[in-house]
Tab-separated table of C-alpha atoms and ligand atoms in Angstrom:
chain	number	residue	atom	x	y	z
A	23	MET	CA	-2.694	-26.793	6.008
A	24	SER	CA	-2.023	-23.089	5.503
A	25	LYS	CA	-5.038	-21.273	7.098
A	26	VAL	CA	-4.966	-17.433	6.504
A	27	LEU	CA	-7.260	-14.749	8.132
A	28	ILE	CA	-7.728	-11.688	5.814
A	29	ILE	CA	-9.108	-8.713	7.750
A	30	GLY	CA	-10.900	-5.924	5.820
A	31	ALA	CA	-13.506	-6.350	3.116
A	32	GLY	CA	-12.891	-3.216	1.131
A	33	GLY	CA	-11.516	-2.699	-2.341
A	34	VAL	CA	-8.115	-4.267	-1.540
A	35	GLY	CA	-9.587	-7.007	0.718
A	36	GLY	CA	-11.690	-8.284	-2.472
A	37	VAL	CA	-8.579	-8.553	-4.512
A	38	VAL	CA	-6.429	-10.262	-1.791
A	39	THR	CA	-9.247	-12.791	-1.325
A	40	HIS	CA	-9.565	-13.546	-5.087
A	41	LYS	CA	-5.832	-13.802	-5.369
A	42	CYS	CA	-5.399	-16.175	-2.412
A	43	ALA	CA	-8.158	-18.281	-3.967
A	44	GLN	CA	-6.197	-18.432	-7.301
A	45	ALA	CA	-3.275	-19.798	-5.313
A	46	SER	CA	-5.226	-22.405	-3.333
A	47	ASP	CA	-2.320	-24.847	-3.224
A	48	VAL	CA	-0.633	-22.388	-0.892
A	49	PHE	CA	-3.678	-20.900	0.869
A	50	THR	CA	-5.495	-23.900	1.585
A	51	HIS	CA	-8.110	-22.316	3.949
A	52	ILE	CA	-9.171	-18.711	3.755
A	53	THR	CA	-11.260	-16.718	6.099
A	54	LEU	CA	-12.298	-13.138	5.372
A	55	ALA	CA	-13.482	-11.047	8.524
A	56	SER	CA	-14.470	-7.480	8.578
A	57	ARG	CA	-16.645	-5.130	10.422
A	58	THR	CA	-19.579	-5.354	7.917
A	59	LEU	CA	-20.400	-9.065	7.280
A	60	GLU	CA	-22.456	-8.137	4.053
A	61	LYS	CA	-19.317	-6.835	2.379
A	62	CYS	CA	-17.568	-10.228	3.232
A	63	LYS	CA	-20.456	-12.090	1.883
A	64	LYS	CA	-20.402	-10.242	-1.435
A	65	ILE	CA	-16.677	-11.149	-1.811
A	66	GLN	CA	-17.305	-14.733	-0.741
A	67	GLN	CA	-19.995	-15.162	-3.465
A	68	SER	CA	-17.890	-13.426	-6.270
A	69	VAL	CA	-14.849	-15.741	-5.258
A	70	LYS	CA	-17.201	-18.791	-5.514
A	71	GLU	CA	-18.613	-17.628	-8.898
A	72	LEU	CA	-15.293	-16.623	-10.510
A	73	ARG	CA	-12.872	-19.103	-8.976
A	74	GLY	CA	-15.058	-22.003	-7.696
A	75	VAL	CA	-13.426	-21.683	-4.344
A	76	ASP	CA	-15.268	-21.713	-1.009
A	77	ILE	CA	-14.196	-19.316	1.774
A	78	ASP	CA	-15.407	-18.583	5.292
A	79	VAL	CA	-16.585	-15.136	6.350
A	80	ALA	CA	-16.968	-13.568	9.794
A	81	THR	CA	-17.836	-10.223	11.516
A	82	LEU	CA	-14.900	-8.752	13.523
A	83	ASP	CA	-13.995	-5.388	14.991
A	84	ALA	CA	-10.366	-5.314	14.881
A	85	ASP	CA	-10.209	-2.342	17.194
A	86	ASP	CA	-11.422	-4.763	19.891
A	87	VAL	CA	-7.933	-6.338	20.898
A	88	GLU	CA	-9.443	-8.733	23.366
A	89	ALA	CA	-12.221	-10.197	21.083
A	90	THR	CA	-9.845	-10.372	18.213
A	91	THR	CA	-7.246	-12.245	20.206
A	92	GLN	CA	-9.897	-14.808	21.252
A	93	TYR	CA	-11.061	-15.035	17.749
A	94	LEU	CA	-7.524	-15.787	16.598
A	95	LYS	CA	-6.984	-18.364	19.216
A	96	ASP	CA	-10.140	-20.174	18.158
A	97	LEU	CA	-9.535	-19.945	14.482
A	98	LYS	CA	-5.566	-20.680	14.642
A	99	PRO	CA	-4.588	-19.163	11.326
A	100	VAL	CA	-0.893	-19.152	10.527
A	101	LEU	CA	-1.017	-15.565	9.299
A	102	VAL	CA	-3.138	-12.432	9.595
A	103	ILE	CA	-3.354	-10.299	6.367
A	104	ASN	CA	-4.374	-6.802	7.530
A	105	VAL	CA	-6.045	-4.944	4.711
A	106	ALA	CA	-8.510	-2.977	6.958
A	107	LEU	CA	-7.412	0.628	7.587
A	108	PRO	CA	-4.094	1.943	9.079
A	109	TYR	CA	-5.882	2.674	12.362
A	110	GLN	CA	-6.187	-1.026	12.856
A	111	ASP	CA	-2.438	-1.780	12.473
A	112	LEU	CA	-1.573	-1.545	16.243
A	113	PRO	CA	-4.654	-3.301	17.644
A	114	LEU	CA	-3.945	-6.142	15.163
A	115	MET	CA	-0.349	-6.354	15.991
A	116	ASP	CA	-1.330	-6.587	19.688
A	117	ALA	CA	-3.803	-9.421	18.934
A	118	CYS	CA	-1.384	-11.286	16.889
A	119	LEU	CA	1.447	-11.165	19.580
A	120	ALA	CA	-1.180	-12.237	22.222
A	121	ALA	CA	-2.315	-15.149	20.119
A	122	GLY	CA	1.141	-16.083	18.625
A	123	ILE	CA	0.446	-15.494	14.987
A	124	ASP	CA	2.484	-13.804	12.152
A	125	TYR	CA	1.172	-10.425	10.878
A	126	MET	CA	1.354	-8.431	7.686
A	127	ASP	CA	-0.182	-5.166	6.344
A	128	THR	CA	-0.076	-2.741	3.367
A	129	ALA	CA	0.011	0.718	5.128
A	130	ASN	CA	1.731	2.041	8.293
A	131	TYR	CA	-0.178	2.852	11.394
A	132	GLU	CA	-1.719	6.204	11.654
A	133	PRO	CA	-3.265	7.773	14.784
A	134	ARG	CA	-6.866	8.926	13.991
A	135	ASP	CA	-6.372	12.460	15.218
A	136	GLU	CA	-3.227	13.322	13.396
A	137	ALA	CA	-2.220	12.518	9.783
A	138	LYS	CA	1.310	11.366	10.664
A	139	PHE	CA	2.992	8.769	8.573
A	140	GLU	CA	5.783	7.190	10.597
A	141	TYR	CA	6.909	3.732	11.429
A	142	LYS	CA	7.990	4.546	14.901
A	143	TRP	CA	4.681	3.149	16.466
A	144	GLN	CA	5.210	-0.246	14.611
A	145	TRP	CA	9.029	-0.365	15.047
A	146	ALA	CA	8.161	-0.197	18.789
A	147	TYR	CA	7.139	-3.910	18.367
A	148	GLN	CA	10.508	-5.117	17.251
A	149	ASP	CA	11.718	-6.790	20.315
A	150	ARG	CA	8.365	-8.144	21.350
A	151	TYR	CA	7.889	-9.830	17.867
A	152	LYS	CA	11.461	-11.165	17.919
A	153	ASP	CA	11.045	-12.573	21.474
A	154	ALA	CA	7.785	-14.237	20.519
A	155	ASN	CA	9.526	-15.743	17.352
A	156	LEU	CA	7.032	-13.941	15.110
A	157	MET	CA	7.234	-12.064	11.957
A	158	ALA	CA	5.489	-8.724	11.135
A	159	LEU	CA	5.945	-7.807	7.494
A	160	MET	CA	5.405	-4.065	6.879
A	161	GLY	CA	3.736	-2.531	3.809
A	162	SER	CA	3.162	-5.300	1.295
A	163	GLY	CA	1.108	-3.357	-1.286
A	164	PHE	CA	2.461	-1.617	-4.375
A	165	ASP	CA	3.781	1.692	-2.757
A	166	PRO	CA	4.685	0.778	-0.151
A	167	GLY	CA	5.571	-2.769	-1.063
A	168	VAL	CA	6.600	-3.539	-4.672
A	169	THR	CA	8.508	-0.200	-4.883
A	170	ASN	CA	10.620	-1.337	-1.850
A	171	VAL	CA	11.205	-4.637	-3.609
A	172	PHE	CA	12.133	-2.854	-6.966
A	173	CYS	CA	14.815	-0.982	-4.882
A	174	ALA	CA	16.110	-4.144	-3.319
A	175	TYR	CA	16.235	-5.743	-6.800
A	176	ALA	CA	18.143	-2.907	-8.177
A	177	GLN	CA	20.520	-2.981	-5.169
A	178	LYS	CA	21.158	-6.744	-5.614
A	179	HIS	CA	21.432	-6.999	-9.506
A	180	HIS	CA	22.047	-3.708	-10.934
A	181	PHE	CA	24.087	-1.317	-8.616
A	182	ASP	CA	27.115	-1.349	-6.451
A	183	GLU	CA	25.739	1.965	-4.891
A	184	ILE	CA	22.387	3.629	-5.380
A	185	HIS	CA	22.532	7.433	-5.202
A	186	TYR	CA	19.223	8.706	-6.394
A	187	VAL	CA	15.694	7.265	-6.398
A	188	ASP	CA	12.421	8.686	-7.691
A	189	ILE	CA	9.385	6.616	-6.853
A	190	VAL	CA	6.785	7.675	-9.568
A	191	ASP	CA	3.112	6.752	-9.310
A	192	CYS	CA	0.607	7.526	-12.200
A	193	ASN	CA	-2.882	6.691	-12.471
A	194	ALA	CA	-3.861	7.599	-15.858
A	195	GLY	CA	-7.267	5.983	-15.644
A	196	ASP	CA	-10.784	7.696	-16.007
A	197	HIS	CA	-13.640	6.519	-13.758
A	198	GLY	CA	-16.040	9.053	-15.305
A	199	LYS	CA	-16.706	10.773	-11.795
A	200	ALA	CA	-15.989	14.489	-11.085
A	201	PHE	CA	-14.253	13.602	-7.870
A	202	ALA	CA	-13.450	10.321	-6.300
A	203	THR	CA	-10.602	8.653	-4.624
A	204	ASN	CA	-9.080	5.325	-5.706
A	205	PHE	CA	-8.771	4.004	-2.189
A	206	ASN	CA	-10.302	4.753	1.201
A	207	PRO	CA	-11.052	8.403	0.835
A	208	GLU	CA	-10.176	9.393	4.322
A	209	ILE	CA	-6.700	7.748	4.073
A	210	ASN	CA	-6.134	9.101	0.568
A	211	LEU	CA	-7.119	12.621	1.452
A	212	ARG	CA	-5.081	12.646	4.631
A	213	GLU	CA	-1.931	11.535	2.696
A	214	VAL	CA	-2.377	14.150	-0.093
A	215	THR	CA	-3.159	17.289	2.058
A	216	GLN	CA	-0.173	16.712	4.384
A	217	ARG	CA	3.087	18.661	3.995
A	218	GLY	CA	5.465	17.246	1.403
A	219	LYS	CA	8.756	15.791	2.462
A	220	TYR	CA	11.825	14.149	0.867
A	221	TRP	CA	15.374	13.022	1.945
A	222	GLU	CA	18.570	14.396	0.720
A	223	ASP	CA	22.194	14.350	2.067
A	224	GLY	CA	21.050	12.659	5.301
A	225	LYS	CA	18.291	15.183	6.046
A	226	TRP	CA	14.523	15.441	5.559
A	227	VAL	CA	13.409	18.404	3.480
A	228	GLU	CA	9.760	19.690	3.983
A	229	THR	CA	7.594	21.361	1.367
A	230	ASP	CA	4.117	22.927	1.423
A	231	PRO	CA	1.439	20.394	0.254
A	232	LEU	CA	1.885	19.808	-3.588
A	233	GLU	CA	4.361	22.644	-3.754
A	234	ILE	CA	6.768	20.950	-6.107
A	235	SER	CA	5.806	19.226	-9.422
A	236	GLN	CA	7.758	17.755	-12.341
A	237	THR	CA	6.807	16.002	-15.711
A	238	PHE	CA	7.746	12.298	-16.038
A	239	ASP	CA	7.513	10.155	-19.118
A	240	PHE	CA	5.527	7.156	-17.720
A	241	PRO	CA	5.846	3.915	-19.576
A	242	GLU	CA	2.710	3.226	-21.754
A	243	VAL	CA	1.193	6.487	-20.591
A	244	GLY	CA	3.400	9.245	-21.701
A	245	ASP	CA	4.141	12.650	-20.104
A	246	ARG	CA	2.233	13.365	-16.936
A	247	LYS	CA	2.782	16.130	-14.288
A	248	ALA	CA	3.497	14.536	-10.882
A	249	TYR	CA	3.609	16.142	-7.344
A	250	LEU	CA	6.124	15.525	-4.733
A	251	LEU	CA	4.505	13.862	-1.679
A	252	TYR	CA	5.787	12.320	1.505
A	253	HIS	CA	5.249	8.502	1.332
A	254	GLU	CA	6.028	6.008	4.027
A	255	GLU	CA	8.345	3.795	2.095
A	256	LEU	CA	10.919	6.588	2.160
A	257	GLU	CA	11.399	6.231	5.870
A	258	SER	CA	12.706	2.580	5.774
A	259	LEU	CA	14.354	2.773	2.344
A	260	VAL	CA	16.746	5.655	3.633
A	261	LEU	CA	17.908	2.979	6.254
A	262	HIS	CA	18.493	0.128	3.801
A	263	LEU	CA	19.975	1.525	0.574
A	264	LYS	CA	23.629	1.739	0.336
A	265	GLY	CA	25.203	5.144	-0.688
A	266	LEU	CA	21.797	6.971	-0.987
A	267	LYS	CA	22.010	10.645	-1.602
A	268	ARG	CA	18.423	11.504	-2.436
A	269	ILE	CA	14.947	9.806	-2.510
A	270	ARG	CA	11.686	11.379	-3.400
A	271	PHE	CA	8.164	10.150	-4.104
A	272	TRP	CA	5.908	11.598	-6.816
A	273	MET	CA	2.100	11.130	-7.747
A	274	THR	CA	0.193	12.412	-10.579
A	275	PHE	CA	-3.176	14.035	-10.010
A	276	GLY	CA	-5.584	15.495	-12.706
A	277	GLU	CA	-6.639	19.116	-12.757
A	278	GLU	CA	-10.122	18.266	-11.552
A	279	TYR	CA	-8.898	16.240	-8.657
A	280	ILE	CA	-6.658	19.203	-7.472
A	281	LYS	CA	-9.373	21.666	-8.046
A	282	HIS	CA	-11.913	19.793	-5.841
A	283	MET	CA	-9.279	18.887	-3.175
A	284	THR	CA	-8.161	22.423	-2.914
A	285	VAL	CA	-11.820	23.743	-2.522
A	286	LEU	CA	-12.642	20.918	0.026
A	287	ALA	CA	-9.452	21.838	1.979
A	288	ASN	CA	-10.201	25.576	1.879
A	289	VAL	CA	-13.725	25.156	3.288
A	290	GLY	CA	-12.602	22.899	6.020
A	291	MET	CA	-14.016	19.582	4.754
A	292	THR	CA	-10.740	17.748	5.069
A	293	ARG	CA	-10.285	18.624	8.727
A	294	ILE	CA	-9.706	15.705	11.023
A	295	ASP	CA	-10.544	17.406	14.317
A	296	GLU	CA	-14.068	17.226	15.706
A	297	VAL	CA	-16.365	20.147	15.090
A	298	ASP	CA	-19.721	20.791	16.778
A	299	TYR	CA	-22.881	20.544	14.469
A	300	LYS	CA	-26.186	21.265	16.305
A	301	GLY	CA	-24.811	19.609	19.410
A	302	THR	CA	-23.274	16.541	17.679
A	303	LYS	CA	-19.535	16.038	17.235
A	304	VAL	CA	-18.589	15.606	13.630
A	305	VAL	CA	-15.170	15.015	11.986
A	306	PRO	CA	-15.498	16.751	8.579
A	307	MET	CA	-13.186	14.284	6.853
A	308	GLU	CA	-15.272	11.266	8.108
A	309	PHE	CA	-18.518	12.982	6.938
A	310	LEU	CA	-16.871	13.683	3.479
A	311	LYS	CA	-16.046	9.919	3.226
A	312	CYS	CA	-19.743	9.122	3.388
A	313	LEU	CA	-20.596	11.516	0.699
A	314	LEU	CA	-17.842	10.301	-1.782
A	315	PRO	CA	-18.092	7.136	-4.099
A	316	ASP	CA	-16.925	3.941	-2.426
A	317	PRO	CA	-13.592	3.179	-4.242
A	318	GLY	CA	-14.785	-0.363	-5.117
A	319	SER	CA	-17.920	1.109	-6.925
A	320	LEU	CA	-15.567	2.785	-9.353
A	321	ALA	CA	-14.298	-0.505	-10.886
A	322	GLU	CA	-17.027	-1.144	-13.436
A	323	GLY	CA	-16.394	1.089	-16.473
A	324	TYR	CA	-13.045	2.398	-15.177
A	325	LYS	CA	-10.807	2.821	-18.231
A	326	GLY	CA	-7.015	3.505	-18.680
A	327	LYS	CA	-3.766	2.392	-16.966
A	328	THR	CA	-1.753	2.739	-13.903
A	329	SER	CA	2.109	3.139	-14.413
A	330	ILE	CA	4.183	2.920	-11.247
A	331	GLY	CA	7.810	2.267	-10.717
A	332	CYS	CA	11.270	3.587	-9.541
A	333	ILE	CA	13.767	5.602	-11.395
A	334	ILE	CA	17.052	4.596	-9.865
A	335	GLU	CA	20.471	6.097	-10.548
A	336	GLY	CA	23.799	4.977	-9.130
A	337	MET	CA	27.165	3.423	-9.869
A	338	LYS	CA	27.964	-0.063	-11.305
A	339	ASP	CA	31.651	-1.213	-11.873
A	340	GLY	CA	32.886	2.411	-11.576
A	341	LYS	CA	30.385	3.712	-14.169
A	342	LYS	CA	27.050	5.746	-13.710
A	343	LYS	CA	23.915	3.937	-14.532
A	344	LYS	CA	20.224	4.798	-14.500
A	345	ILE	CA	17.362	2.349	-14.731
A	346	PHE	CA	13.479	2.491	-14.625
A	347	ILE	CA	11.719	-0.637	-13.073
A	348	TYR	CA	8.000	-0.369	-13.397
A	349	ASN	CA	4.671	-2.066	-13.806
A	350	VAL	CA	1.750	-0.976	-15.962
A	351	CYS	CA	-1.762	-2.272	-15.019
A	352	ASP	CA	-4.967	-1.917	-16.895
A	353	HIS	CA	-8.272	-1.105	-15.163
A	354	GLU	CA	-10.447	-2.978	-17.490
A	355	GLU	CA	-8.431	-6.167	-17.336
A	356	CYS	CA	-8.468	-6.038	-13.568
A	357	TYR	CA	-12.376	-5.724	-13.634
A	358	ARG	CA	-12.619	-8.615	-15.958
A	359	GLU	CA	-10.391	-10.774	-13.763
A	360	VAL	CA	-11.402	-9.901	-10.077
A	361	ARG	CA	-14.219	-7.102	-10.452
A	362	SER	CA	-11.825	-4.511	-9.214
A	363	GLN	CA	-9.979	-1.361	-10.433
A	364	ALA	CA	-6.259	-1.218	-10.844
A	365	VAL	CA	-5.434	0.678	-7.596
A	366	SER	CA	-6.949	-2.032	-5.500
A	367	TYR	CA	-5.518	-4.739	-7.769
A	368	THR	CA	-1.968	-3.414	-7.614
A	369	THR	CA	-2.249	-3.442	-3.836
A	370	GLY	CA	-3.952	-6.774	-3.367
A	371	VAL	CA	-1.701	-8.880	-5.633
A	372	PRO	CA	1.462	-7.889	-3.777
A	373	ALA	CA	-0.327	-8.477	-0.377
A	374	MET	CA	-1.116	-11.996	-1.565
A	375	ILE	CA	2.506	-12.429	-2.718
A	376	GLY	CA	4.060	-11.223	0.608
A	377	ALA	CA	1.656	-13.658	2.370
A	378	MET	CA	2.853	-16.358	0.042
A	379	MET	CA	6.523	-15.705	0.715
A	380	MET	CA	5.873	-15.909	4.492
A	381	LEU	CA	3.734	-19.083	4.218
A	382	GLN	CA	6.402	-20.773	2.102
A	383	LYS	CA	9.103	-19.559	4.336
A	384	LYS	CA	11.011	-17.941	1.444
A	385	TRP	CA	10.826	-14.829	3.706
A	386	ASP	CA	11.449	-15.757	7.128
A	387	GLN	CA	12.891	-13.245	9.612
A	388	LYS	CA	11.627	-12.659	13.101
A	389	GLY	CA	10.579	-9.113	14.261
A	390	VAL	CA	9.241	-6.172	12.326
A	391	VAL	CA	10.586	-6.502	8.813
A	392	HIS	CA	10.426	-4.214	5.676
A	393	MET	CA	10.016	-5.518	2.114
A	394	GLU	CA	13.475	-4.256	1.036
A	395	GLN	CA	15.138	-6.189	3.672
A	396	MET	CA	14.023	-9.616	2.119
A	397	ASP	CA	15.174	-11.372	-1.100
A	398	PRO	CA	13.472	-9.630	-3.921
A	399	ASP	CA	13.866	-12.454	-6.543
A	400	PRO	CA	11.199	-15.085	-5.350
A	401	PHE	CA	8.765	-12.178	-4.727
A	402	LEU	CA	9.246	-10.674	-8.277
A	403	GLU	CA	8.977	-14.045	-9.894
A	404	GLN	CA	5.614	-14.654	-8.329
A	405	LEU	CA	4.385	-11.089	-8.937
A	406	ALA	CA	4.781	-11.412	-12.603
A	407	LYS	CA	3.064	-14.828	-12.562
A	408	TYR	CA	0.060	-13.457	-10.661
A	409	GLY	CA	-0.879	-10.516	-12.798
A	410	LEU	CA	1.689	-7.776	-12.396
A	411	PRO	CA	4.554	-8.136	-14.850
A	412	TRP	CA	7.374	-5.772	-14.369
A	413	HIS	CA	10.065	-4.467	-16.557
A	414	VAL	CA	13.615	-2.904	-16.391
A	415	LYS	CA	14.563	-0.066	-18.859
A	416	GLU	CA	17.973	1.420	-19.042
A	417	LEU	CA	17.816	5.315	-19.172
A	418	PRO	CA	20.390	7.744	-20.441
A	419	VAL	CA	22.673	9.047	-17.628
A	420	ASP	CA	22.604	12.851	-17.511
B	519	LIG	N1	0.516	-0.008	-0.202
B	519	LIG	C1	-0.223	0.385	-1.060
B	519	LIG	O1	0.007	0.452	-2.183
B	519	LIG	C2	-1.734	0.658	-0.758
B	519	LIG	C3	-2.544	1.225	-1.806
B	519	LIG	C4	-3.836	1.492	-1.548
B	519	LIG	C5	-4.468	1.180	-0.440
B	519	LIG	N2	-3.610	0.619	0.760
B	519	LIG	C6	-4.101	0.359	1.928
B	519	LIG	O2	-5.042	-0.712	1.908
B	519	LIG	C7	-5.949	-0.776	3.009
B	519	LIG	C8	-7.319	-0.973	2.450
B	519	LIG	O3	-7.851	0.012	1.593
B	519	LIG	P1	-9.087	-0.020	0.810
B	519	LIG	O4	-9.123	0.769	-0.332
B	519	LIG	O5	-9.545	-1.528	0.659
B	519	LIG	O6	-10.112	0.531	1.960
B	519	LIG	P2	-11.638	0.347	2.111
B	519	LIG	O7	-12.249	0.116	0.765
B	519	LIG	O8	-12.219	1.479	2.814
B	519	LIG	O9	-11.783	-0.914	3.090
B	519	LIG	C9	-11.373	-1.024	4.466
B	519	LIG	C10	-12.090	-2.194	5.029
B	519	LIG	O10	-11.688	-2.365	6.391
B	519	LIG	C11	-12.883	-2.519	7.221
B	519	LIG	N3	-12.614	-2.102	8.580
B	519	LIG	C12	-12.428	-0.712	8.930
B	519	LIG	N4	-12.416	-0.779	10.267
B	519	LIG	C13	-12.390	-2.011	10.715
B	519	LIG	C14	-12.385	-2.585	12.015
B	519	LIG	N5	-12.277	-1.893	13.033
B	519	LIG	N6	-12.360	-3.897	12.090
B	519	LIG	C15	-12.517	-4.689	10.931
B	519	LIG	N7	-12.708	-4.159	9.772
B	519	LIG	C16	-12.547	-2.703	9.621
B	519	LIG	C17	-13.850	-1.705	6.538
B	519	LIG	O11	-15.149	-2.101	7.039
B	519	LIG	P3	-16.615	-1.313	6.819
B	519	LIG	O12	-16.927	-1.708	5.400
B	519	LIG	O13	-17.533	-1.732	7.782
B	519	LIG	O14	-16.073	0.146	6.801
B	519	LIG	C18	-13.573	-1.969	5.057
B	519	LIG	O15	-14.176	-3.208	4.650
B	519	LIG	C19	-5.776	0.644	3.748
B	519	LIG	O16	-5.029	0.481	4.797
B	519	LIG	C20	-5.024	1.464	2.616
B	519	LIG	O17	-4.273	2.475	3.233
B	519	LIG	C21	-2.336	0.382	0.452
């Protein structure tokens, strides 16, 4: 029996649950727990209708470490798949340690009062997880996640040394709304409004938010302007790629998105500190989240594609070489298959594959582990099989 507990019934949680149900030979018993039971029940019903699989659901506040530990001890899953919010990473890592259960997530921990994307808080668990003979897999989504695995695959099969990496993320889809975010609005806006940062010649270089842009030719989408952002996978990849000279992360945004975001930031609506409103403490960003569309609700009628990958340049057999490893995913196809949009889909599928690698012991290393430290081959084989085919294209070397 491989009993798993999925925590978080949002856009990504829905996809992970459907995908685990699709692989019911591996995930023989699935429980979905989240803060709001109604959301779990909706996913439970959809999984039953579309897959014919029964899952259990439960209410759980993952911020309550004691109650979560007790719940884990009673349920006895072999793995916790954390697809709640980054704020829950540390409480869930604590509960998993106390209950003796393996852990994985799709985004690094963030303190609520500071938009800081760093692994230091989770790396601090390294010895405790090792000593307890447990594994904690970090960031098994698309970016972070598949992008880390693409780099590991390039290092294993294509290069002796990797010098330059550009991770490029394009959502060329249209949801028909003036302004909406494709995953949790609070987390998304915290990420985009922070200062930019990339790594070059052994040092981090900071930029103003969205200061640097460049046009990339995205497979099956074409030319799109992308903005340099700091993204968490850069922090672990600089430690694990041989010979690296520079690594950057780029994401595309439409003009409407940037216009709305700029205005919201200028008027203070993206602030994450408390303000006093008629004697009540309000965090503007949390209030804004209540006003914006739920990312899950964008799925129906969403058209277009995401195109995400890694442009990697380095040396092979004494010669320069450049490749683009990427996946293209169609919003409408995702809706047909699991009633989700492609951003949740491209996160939820790799979360399920990461979990599968752990359950099958194809990935088995104790402690806090990053995706690029594991063998990329079995992961990429299953990724293509479960809905995210990937491709390698040779590019001309400048
Ligand atoms: N690596 C990647 O490529 C990638 C890409 C996109 C997203 N992500 C990550 O995926 C995660 C999920 O994103 P999403 O778009 O699915 O977000 P979402 O739609 O906002 O869903 C989050 C879910 O977590 C639940 N939750 C929040 N606090 C909780 C708590 N204390 N205890 C239990 N459940 C709690 C929420 O419950 P309520 O409904 O009660 O609020 C909600 O169901 C986020 O961490 C996000 O950063 C990763």
